[in-house]
PDB file of C-alpha atoms in Angstrom:
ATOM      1  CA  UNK A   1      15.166  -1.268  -0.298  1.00 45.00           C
ATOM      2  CA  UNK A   2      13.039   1.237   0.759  1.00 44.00           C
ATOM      3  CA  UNK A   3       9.471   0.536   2.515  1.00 41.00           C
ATOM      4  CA  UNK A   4       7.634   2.499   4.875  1.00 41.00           C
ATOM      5  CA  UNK A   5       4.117   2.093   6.289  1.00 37.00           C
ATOM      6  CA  UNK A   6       3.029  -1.764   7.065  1.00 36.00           C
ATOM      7  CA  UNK A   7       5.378  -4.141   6.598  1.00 38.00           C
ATOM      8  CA  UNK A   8       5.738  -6.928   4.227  1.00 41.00           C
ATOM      9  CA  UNK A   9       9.314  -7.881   3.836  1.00 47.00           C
ATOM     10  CA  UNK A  10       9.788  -9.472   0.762  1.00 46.00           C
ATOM     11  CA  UNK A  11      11.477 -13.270   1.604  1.00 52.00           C
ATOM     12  CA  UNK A  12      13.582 -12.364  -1.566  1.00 49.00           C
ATOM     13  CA  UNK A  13      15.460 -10.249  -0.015  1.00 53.00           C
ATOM     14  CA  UNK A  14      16.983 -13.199   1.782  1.00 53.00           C
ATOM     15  CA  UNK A  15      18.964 -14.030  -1.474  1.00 56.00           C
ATOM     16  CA  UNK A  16      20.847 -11.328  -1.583  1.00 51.00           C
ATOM     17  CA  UNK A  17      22.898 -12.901   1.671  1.00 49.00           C
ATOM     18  CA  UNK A  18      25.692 -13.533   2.296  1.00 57.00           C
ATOM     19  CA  UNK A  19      27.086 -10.944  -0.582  1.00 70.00           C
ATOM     20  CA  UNK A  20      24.459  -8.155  -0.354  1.00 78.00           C
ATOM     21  CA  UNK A  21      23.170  -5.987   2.280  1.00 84.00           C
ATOM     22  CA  UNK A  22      19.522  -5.086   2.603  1.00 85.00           C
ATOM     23  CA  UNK A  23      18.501  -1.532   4.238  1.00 87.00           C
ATOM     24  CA  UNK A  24      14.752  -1.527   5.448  1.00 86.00           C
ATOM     25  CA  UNK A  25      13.574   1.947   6.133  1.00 89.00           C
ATOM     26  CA  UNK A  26      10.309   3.636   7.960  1.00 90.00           C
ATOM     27  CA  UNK A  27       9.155   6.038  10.136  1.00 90.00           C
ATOM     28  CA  UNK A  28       8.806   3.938  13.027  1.00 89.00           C
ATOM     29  CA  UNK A  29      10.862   0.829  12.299  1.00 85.00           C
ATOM     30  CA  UNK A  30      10.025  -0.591  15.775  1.00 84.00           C
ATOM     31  CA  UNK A  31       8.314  -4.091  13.957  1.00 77.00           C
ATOM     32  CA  UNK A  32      11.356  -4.934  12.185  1.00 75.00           C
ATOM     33  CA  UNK A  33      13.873  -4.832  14.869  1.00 73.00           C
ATOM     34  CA  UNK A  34      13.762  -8.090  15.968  1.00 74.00           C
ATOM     35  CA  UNK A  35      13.980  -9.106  12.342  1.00 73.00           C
ATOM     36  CA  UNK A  36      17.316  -7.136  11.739  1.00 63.00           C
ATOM     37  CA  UNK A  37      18.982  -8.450  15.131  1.00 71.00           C
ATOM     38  CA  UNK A  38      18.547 -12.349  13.565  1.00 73.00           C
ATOM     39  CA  UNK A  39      19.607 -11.430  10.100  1.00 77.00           C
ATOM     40  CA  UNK A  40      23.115  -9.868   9.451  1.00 79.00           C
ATOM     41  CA  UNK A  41      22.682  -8.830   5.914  1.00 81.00           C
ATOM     42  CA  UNK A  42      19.564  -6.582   6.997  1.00 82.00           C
ATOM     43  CA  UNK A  43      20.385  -2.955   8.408  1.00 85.00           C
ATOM     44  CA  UNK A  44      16.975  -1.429   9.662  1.00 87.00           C
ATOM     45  CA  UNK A  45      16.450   2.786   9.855  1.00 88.00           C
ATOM     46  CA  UNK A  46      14.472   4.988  11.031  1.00 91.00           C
ATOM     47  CA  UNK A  47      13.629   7.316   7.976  1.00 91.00           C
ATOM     48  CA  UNK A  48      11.602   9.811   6.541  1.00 94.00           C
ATOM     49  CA  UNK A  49      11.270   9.186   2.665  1.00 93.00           C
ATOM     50  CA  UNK A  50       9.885  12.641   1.725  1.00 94.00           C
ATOM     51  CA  UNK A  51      12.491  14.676   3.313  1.00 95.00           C
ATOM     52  CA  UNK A  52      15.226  12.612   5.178  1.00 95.00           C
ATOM     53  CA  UNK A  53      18.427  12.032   2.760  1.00 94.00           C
ATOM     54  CA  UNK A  54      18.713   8.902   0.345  1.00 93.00           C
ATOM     55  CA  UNK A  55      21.944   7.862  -1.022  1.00 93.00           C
ATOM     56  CA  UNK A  56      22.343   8.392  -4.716  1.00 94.00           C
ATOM     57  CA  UNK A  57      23.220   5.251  -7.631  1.00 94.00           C
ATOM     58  CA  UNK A  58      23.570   3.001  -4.362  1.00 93.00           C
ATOM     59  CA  UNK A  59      20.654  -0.096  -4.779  1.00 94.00           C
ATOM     60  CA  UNK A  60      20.149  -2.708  -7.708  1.00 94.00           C
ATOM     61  CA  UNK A  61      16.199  -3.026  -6.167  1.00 95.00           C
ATOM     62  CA  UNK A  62      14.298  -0.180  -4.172  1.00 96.00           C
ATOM     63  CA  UNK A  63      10.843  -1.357  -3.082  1.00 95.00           C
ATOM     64  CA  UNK A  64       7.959   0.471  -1.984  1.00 95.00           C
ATOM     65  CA  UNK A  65       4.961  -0.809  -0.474  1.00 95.00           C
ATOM     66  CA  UNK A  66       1.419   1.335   0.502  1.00 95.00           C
ATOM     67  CA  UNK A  67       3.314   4.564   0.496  1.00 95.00           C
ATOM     68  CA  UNK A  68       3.045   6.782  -2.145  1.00 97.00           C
ATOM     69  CA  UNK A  69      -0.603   6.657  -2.225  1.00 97.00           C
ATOM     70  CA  UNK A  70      -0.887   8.627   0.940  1.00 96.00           C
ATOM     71  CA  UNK A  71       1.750  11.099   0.262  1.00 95.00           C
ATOM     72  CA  UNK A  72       0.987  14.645  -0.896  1.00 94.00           C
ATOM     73  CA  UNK A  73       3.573  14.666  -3.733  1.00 96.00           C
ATOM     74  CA  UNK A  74       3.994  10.876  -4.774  1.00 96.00           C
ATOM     75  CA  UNK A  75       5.752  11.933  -7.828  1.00 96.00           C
ATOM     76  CA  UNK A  76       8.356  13.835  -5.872  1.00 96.00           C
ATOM     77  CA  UNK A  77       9.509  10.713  -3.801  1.00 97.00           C
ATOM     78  CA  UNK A  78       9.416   8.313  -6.710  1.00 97.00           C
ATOM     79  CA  UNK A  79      11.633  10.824  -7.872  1.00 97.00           C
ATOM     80  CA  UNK A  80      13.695  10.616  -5.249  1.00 97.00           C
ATOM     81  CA  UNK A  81      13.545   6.951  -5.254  1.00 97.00           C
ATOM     82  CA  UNK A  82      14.502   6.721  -8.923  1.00 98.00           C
ATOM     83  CA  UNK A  83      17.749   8.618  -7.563  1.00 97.00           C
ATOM     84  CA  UNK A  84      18.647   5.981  -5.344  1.00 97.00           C
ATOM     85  CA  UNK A  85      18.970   3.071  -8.048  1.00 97.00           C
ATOM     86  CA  UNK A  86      22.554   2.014  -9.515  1.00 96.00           C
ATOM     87  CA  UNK A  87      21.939   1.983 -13.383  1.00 97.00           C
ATOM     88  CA  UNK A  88      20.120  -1.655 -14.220  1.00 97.00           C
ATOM     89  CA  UNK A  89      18.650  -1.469 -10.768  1.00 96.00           C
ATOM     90  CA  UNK A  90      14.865  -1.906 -10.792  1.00 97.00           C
ATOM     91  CA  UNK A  91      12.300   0.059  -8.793  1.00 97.00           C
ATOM     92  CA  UNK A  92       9.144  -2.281  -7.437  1.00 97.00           C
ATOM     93  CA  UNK A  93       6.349  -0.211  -6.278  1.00 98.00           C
ATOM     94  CA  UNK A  94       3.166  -1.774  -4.585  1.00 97.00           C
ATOM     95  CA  UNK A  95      -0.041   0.313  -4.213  1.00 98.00           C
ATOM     96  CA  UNK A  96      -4.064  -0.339  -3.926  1.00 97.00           C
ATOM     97  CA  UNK A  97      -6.646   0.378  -6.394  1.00 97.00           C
ATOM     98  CA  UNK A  98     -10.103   0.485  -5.224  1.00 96.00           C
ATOM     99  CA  UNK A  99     -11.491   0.106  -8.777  1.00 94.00           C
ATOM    100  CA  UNK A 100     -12.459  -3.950  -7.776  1.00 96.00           C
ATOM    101  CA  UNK A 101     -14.126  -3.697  -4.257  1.00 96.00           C
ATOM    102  CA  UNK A 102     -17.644  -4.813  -5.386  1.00 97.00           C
ATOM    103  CA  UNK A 103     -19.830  -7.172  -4.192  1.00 97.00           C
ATOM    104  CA  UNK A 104     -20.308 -10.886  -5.225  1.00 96.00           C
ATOM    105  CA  UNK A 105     -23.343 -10.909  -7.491  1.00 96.00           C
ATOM    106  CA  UNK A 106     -24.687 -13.693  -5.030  1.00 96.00           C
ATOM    107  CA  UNK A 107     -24.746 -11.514  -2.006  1.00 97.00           C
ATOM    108  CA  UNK A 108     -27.823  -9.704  -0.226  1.00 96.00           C
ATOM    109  CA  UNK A 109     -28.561  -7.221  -2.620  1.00 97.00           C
ATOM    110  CA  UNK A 110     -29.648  -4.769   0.109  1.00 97.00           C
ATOM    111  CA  UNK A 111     -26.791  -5.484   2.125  1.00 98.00           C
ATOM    112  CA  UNK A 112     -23.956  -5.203  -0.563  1.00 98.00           C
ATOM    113  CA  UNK A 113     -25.447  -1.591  -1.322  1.00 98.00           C
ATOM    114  CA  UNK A 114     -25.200  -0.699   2.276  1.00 98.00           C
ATOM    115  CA  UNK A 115     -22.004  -2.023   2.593  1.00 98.00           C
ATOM    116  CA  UNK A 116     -21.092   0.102  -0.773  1.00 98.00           C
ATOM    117  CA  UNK A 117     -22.513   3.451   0.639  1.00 98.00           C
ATOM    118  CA  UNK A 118     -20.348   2.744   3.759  1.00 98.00           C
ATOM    119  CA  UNK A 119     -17.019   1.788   1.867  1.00 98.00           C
ATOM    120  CA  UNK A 120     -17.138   4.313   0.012  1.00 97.00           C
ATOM    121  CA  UNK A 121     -17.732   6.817   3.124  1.00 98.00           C
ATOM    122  CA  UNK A 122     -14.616   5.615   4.460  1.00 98.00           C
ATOM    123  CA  UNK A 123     -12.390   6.092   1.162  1.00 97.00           C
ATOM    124  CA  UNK A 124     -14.321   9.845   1.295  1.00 97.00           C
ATOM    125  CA  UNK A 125     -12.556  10.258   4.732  1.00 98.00           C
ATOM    126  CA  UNK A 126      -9.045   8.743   4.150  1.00 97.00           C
ATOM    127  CA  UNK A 127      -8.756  11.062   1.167  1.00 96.00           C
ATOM    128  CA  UNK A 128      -9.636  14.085   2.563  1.00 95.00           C
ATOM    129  CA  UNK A 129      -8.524  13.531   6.370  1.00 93.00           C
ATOM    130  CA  UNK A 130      -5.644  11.522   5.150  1.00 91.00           C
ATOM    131  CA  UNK A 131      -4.523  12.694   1.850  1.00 94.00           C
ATOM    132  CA  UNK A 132      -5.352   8.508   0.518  1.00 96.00           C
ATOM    133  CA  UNK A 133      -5.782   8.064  -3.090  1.00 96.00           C
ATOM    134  CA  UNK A 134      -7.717   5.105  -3.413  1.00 96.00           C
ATOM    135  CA  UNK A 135      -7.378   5.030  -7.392  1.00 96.00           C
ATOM    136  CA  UNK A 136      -3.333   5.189  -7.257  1.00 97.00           C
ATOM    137  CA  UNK A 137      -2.852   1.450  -8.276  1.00 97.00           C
ATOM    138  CA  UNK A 138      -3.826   2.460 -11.994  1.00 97.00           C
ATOM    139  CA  UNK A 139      -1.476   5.299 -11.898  1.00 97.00           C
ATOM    140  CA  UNK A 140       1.738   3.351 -11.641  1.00 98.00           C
ATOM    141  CA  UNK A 141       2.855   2.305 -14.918  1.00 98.00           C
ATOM    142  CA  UNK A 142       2.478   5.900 -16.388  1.00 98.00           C
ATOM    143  CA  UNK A 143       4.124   7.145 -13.152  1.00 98.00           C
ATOM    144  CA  UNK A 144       7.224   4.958 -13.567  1.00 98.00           C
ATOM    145  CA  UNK A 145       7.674   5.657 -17.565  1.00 98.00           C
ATOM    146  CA  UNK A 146       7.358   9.206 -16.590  1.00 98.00           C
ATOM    147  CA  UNK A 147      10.540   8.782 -14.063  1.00 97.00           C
ATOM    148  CA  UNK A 148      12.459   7.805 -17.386  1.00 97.00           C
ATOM    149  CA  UNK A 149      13.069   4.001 -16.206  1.00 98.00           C
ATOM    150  CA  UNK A 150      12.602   0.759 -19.314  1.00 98.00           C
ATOM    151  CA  UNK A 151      10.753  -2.296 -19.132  1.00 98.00           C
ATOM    152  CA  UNK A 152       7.902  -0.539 -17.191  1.00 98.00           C
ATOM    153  CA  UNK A 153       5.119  -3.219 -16.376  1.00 97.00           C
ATOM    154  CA  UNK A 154       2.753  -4.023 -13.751  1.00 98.00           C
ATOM    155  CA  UNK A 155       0.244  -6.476 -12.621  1.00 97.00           C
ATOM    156  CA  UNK A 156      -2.633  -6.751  -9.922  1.00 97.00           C
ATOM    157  CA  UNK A 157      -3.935  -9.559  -7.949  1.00 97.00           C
ATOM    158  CA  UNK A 158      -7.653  -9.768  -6.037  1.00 97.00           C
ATOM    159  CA  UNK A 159      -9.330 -12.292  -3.778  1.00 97.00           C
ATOM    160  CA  UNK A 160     -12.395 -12.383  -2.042  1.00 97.00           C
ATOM    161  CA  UNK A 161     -12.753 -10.899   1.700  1.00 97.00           C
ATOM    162  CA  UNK A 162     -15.568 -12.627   3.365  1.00 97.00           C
ATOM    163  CA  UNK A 163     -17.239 -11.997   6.905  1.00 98.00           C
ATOM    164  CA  UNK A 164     -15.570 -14.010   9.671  1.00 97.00           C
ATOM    165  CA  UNK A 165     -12.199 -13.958   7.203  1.00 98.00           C
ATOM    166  CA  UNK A 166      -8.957 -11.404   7.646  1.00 97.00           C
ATOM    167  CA  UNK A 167     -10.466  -9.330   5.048  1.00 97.00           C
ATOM    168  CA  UNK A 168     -13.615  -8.942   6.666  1.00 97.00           C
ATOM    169  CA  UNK A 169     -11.542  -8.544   9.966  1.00 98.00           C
ATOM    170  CA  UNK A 170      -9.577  -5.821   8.601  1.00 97.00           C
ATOM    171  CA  UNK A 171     -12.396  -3.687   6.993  1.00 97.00           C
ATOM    172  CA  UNK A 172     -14.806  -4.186  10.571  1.00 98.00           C
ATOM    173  CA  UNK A 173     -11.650  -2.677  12.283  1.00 98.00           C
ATOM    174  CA  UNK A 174     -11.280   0.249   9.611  1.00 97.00           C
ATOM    175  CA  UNK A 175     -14.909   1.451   9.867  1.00 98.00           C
ATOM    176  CA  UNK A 176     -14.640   1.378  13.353  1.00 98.00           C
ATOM    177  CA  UNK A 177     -11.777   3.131  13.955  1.00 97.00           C
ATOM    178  CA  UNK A 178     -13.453   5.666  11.365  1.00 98.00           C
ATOM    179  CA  UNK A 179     -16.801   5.319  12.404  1.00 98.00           C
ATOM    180  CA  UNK A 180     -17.661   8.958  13.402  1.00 98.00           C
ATOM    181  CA  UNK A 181     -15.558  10.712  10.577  1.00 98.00           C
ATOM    182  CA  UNK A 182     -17.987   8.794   8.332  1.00 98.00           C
ATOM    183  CA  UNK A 183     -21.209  10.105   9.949  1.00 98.00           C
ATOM    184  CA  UNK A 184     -19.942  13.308   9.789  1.00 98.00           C
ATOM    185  CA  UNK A 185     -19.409  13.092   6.009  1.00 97.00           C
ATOM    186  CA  UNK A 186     -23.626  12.675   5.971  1.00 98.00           C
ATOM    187  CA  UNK A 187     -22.852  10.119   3.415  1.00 98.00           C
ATOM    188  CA  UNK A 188     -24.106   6.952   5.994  1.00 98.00           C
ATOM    189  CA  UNK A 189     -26.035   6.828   9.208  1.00 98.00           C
ATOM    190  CA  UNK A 190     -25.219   5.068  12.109  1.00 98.00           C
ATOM    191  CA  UNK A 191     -27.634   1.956  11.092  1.00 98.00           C
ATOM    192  CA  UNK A 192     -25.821   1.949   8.015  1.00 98.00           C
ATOM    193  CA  UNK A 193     -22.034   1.817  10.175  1.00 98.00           C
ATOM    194  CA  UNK A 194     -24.033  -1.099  12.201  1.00 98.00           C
ATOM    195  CA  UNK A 195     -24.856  -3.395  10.068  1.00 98.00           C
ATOM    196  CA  UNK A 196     -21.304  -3.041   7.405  1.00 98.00           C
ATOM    197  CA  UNK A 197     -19.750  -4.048  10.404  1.00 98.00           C
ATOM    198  CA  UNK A 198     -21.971  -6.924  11.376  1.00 98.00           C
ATOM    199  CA  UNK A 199     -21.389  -8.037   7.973  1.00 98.00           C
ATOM    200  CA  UNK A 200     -17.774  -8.094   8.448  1.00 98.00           C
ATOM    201  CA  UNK A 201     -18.493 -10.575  10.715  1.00 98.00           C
ATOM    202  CA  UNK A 202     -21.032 -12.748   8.559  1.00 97.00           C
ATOM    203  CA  UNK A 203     -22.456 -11.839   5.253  1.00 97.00           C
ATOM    204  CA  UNK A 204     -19.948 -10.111   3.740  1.00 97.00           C
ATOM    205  CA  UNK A 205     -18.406 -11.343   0.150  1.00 97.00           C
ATOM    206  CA  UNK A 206     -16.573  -8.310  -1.475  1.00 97.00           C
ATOM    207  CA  UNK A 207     -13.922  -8.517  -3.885  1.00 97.00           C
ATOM    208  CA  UNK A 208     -10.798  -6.560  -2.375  1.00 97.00           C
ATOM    209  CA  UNK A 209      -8.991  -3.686  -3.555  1.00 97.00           C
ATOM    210  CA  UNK A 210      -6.475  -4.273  -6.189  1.00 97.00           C
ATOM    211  CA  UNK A 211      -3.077  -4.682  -4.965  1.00 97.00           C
ATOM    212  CA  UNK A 212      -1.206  -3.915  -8.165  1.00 97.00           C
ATOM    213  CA  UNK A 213       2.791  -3.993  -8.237  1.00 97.00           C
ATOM    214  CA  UNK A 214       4.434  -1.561 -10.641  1.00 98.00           C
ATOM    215  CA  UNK A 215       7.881  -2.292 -12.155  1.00 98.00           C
ATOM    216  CA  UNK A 216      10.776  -0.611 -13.761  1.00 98.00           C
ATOM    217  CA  UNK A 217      14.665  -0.719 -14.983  1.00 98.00           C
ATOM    218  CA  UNK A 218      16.843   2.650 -14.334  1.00 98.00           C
ATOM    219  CA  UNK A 219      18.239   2.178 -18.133  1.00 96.00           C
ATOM    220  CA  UNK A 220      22.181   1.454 -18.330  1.00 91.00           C
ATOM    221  CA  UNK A 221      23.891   4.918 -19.724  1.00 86.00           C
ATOM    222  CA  UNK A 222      24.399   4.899 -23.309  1.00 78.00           C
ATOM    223  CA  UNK A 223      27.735   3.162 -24.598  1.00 72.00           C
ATOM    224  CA  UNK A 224      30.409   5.907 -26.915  1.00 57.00           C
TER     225      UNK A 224
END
């Protein structure tokens, strides 16, 4: 299993004990320490997907989650990634798709098209400060059929993030930690920053990006 970014270790993984070994990878694997030290099946690395080495045939399930999206040659690592699978193993990636992050008809109408103007300042600035591609959700199945692996699917899931509520927590902390790299895009104004964040904290009903989880099966090599 390979993950690196935020961390949402999949409870799953806890079935592969006591016979199989988990390996949770990232660049700073400092939040998943603690987690190895109580479970022995789980070896945790620091690693560097794009560059540092990967063992070849060696998993039955590599997972992936918020990471190729902000990488500079996705297709390269899912290449790599690919690599790393024993034949029948089964690559899982997760990624965002901004497609859904519009506004409940019921809201403000003047306040969901601020809001708008200022989300979509921010995506402006994590794609070109960050390399972020906010569309690469949609891009997965294609992606993974392209990497030559079967029984490619994928499906998304949404809910609503609402001032006052984690969602609206995390997207108040975003646009502040952003703030000036959106003014500077000229896109939004500092009355627009203002009042998307006091929305975050009441007003606020906004469908969330897609988080859509890709699938596939490295096939089995062909019987003589």
């Amino acid at each position: 299993m390979n993950e690196r970014g935020r961390y949402a270790f999949p409870n799953a993984a806890q079935g592969q004990a006591p016979h199989g070994r988990v390996l949770a990878t990232d660049l700073n694997p400092t939040a998943l320490e603690s987690v190895g030290d109580a479970y022995p099946w789980l070896t945790v690395a620091q690693h560097d997907v794009t560059t540092d080495p990967l063992p070849a045939a060696s998993f039955d399930l590599v997972h992936s989650r918020l990471v190729l999206s902000w990488l500079p040659d996705p297709v390269h690592v899912l290449t790599r990634l690919v690599r790393t699978l024993r034949p029948g193993g089964w690559l899982v990636l997760e990624e965002l798709d901004f497609l859904s992050a519009v506004a409940d008809p019921a809201m403000d109408a003047d306040a969901a098209a601020i809001f708008t103007r200022v989300l979509h300042a921010h995506t402006v600035v994590l794609a070109e400060r960050n390399g972020f591609d906010p569309t690469f959700g949609r891009r997965l199945p294609g992606l993974l059929q392209a990497a030559g692996l079967a029984d490619v699917n994928a499906a998304g899931r949404v809910s609503m993030w609402r001032g006052g509520e984690p969602g609206g927590e995390l997207w108040r902390l975003t646009f502040q930690q952003l703030r000036q790299a959106m003014l500077d895009t000229g896109l939004v104004d500092d009355d627009d920053v203002d009042t998307a964040i006091a929305l975050c904290r009441h007003g606020l009903s906004f469908m969330s990006p897609i988080a859509i989880a890709g699938w596939g099966q490295l096939p089995q090599p062909a019987s003589s």
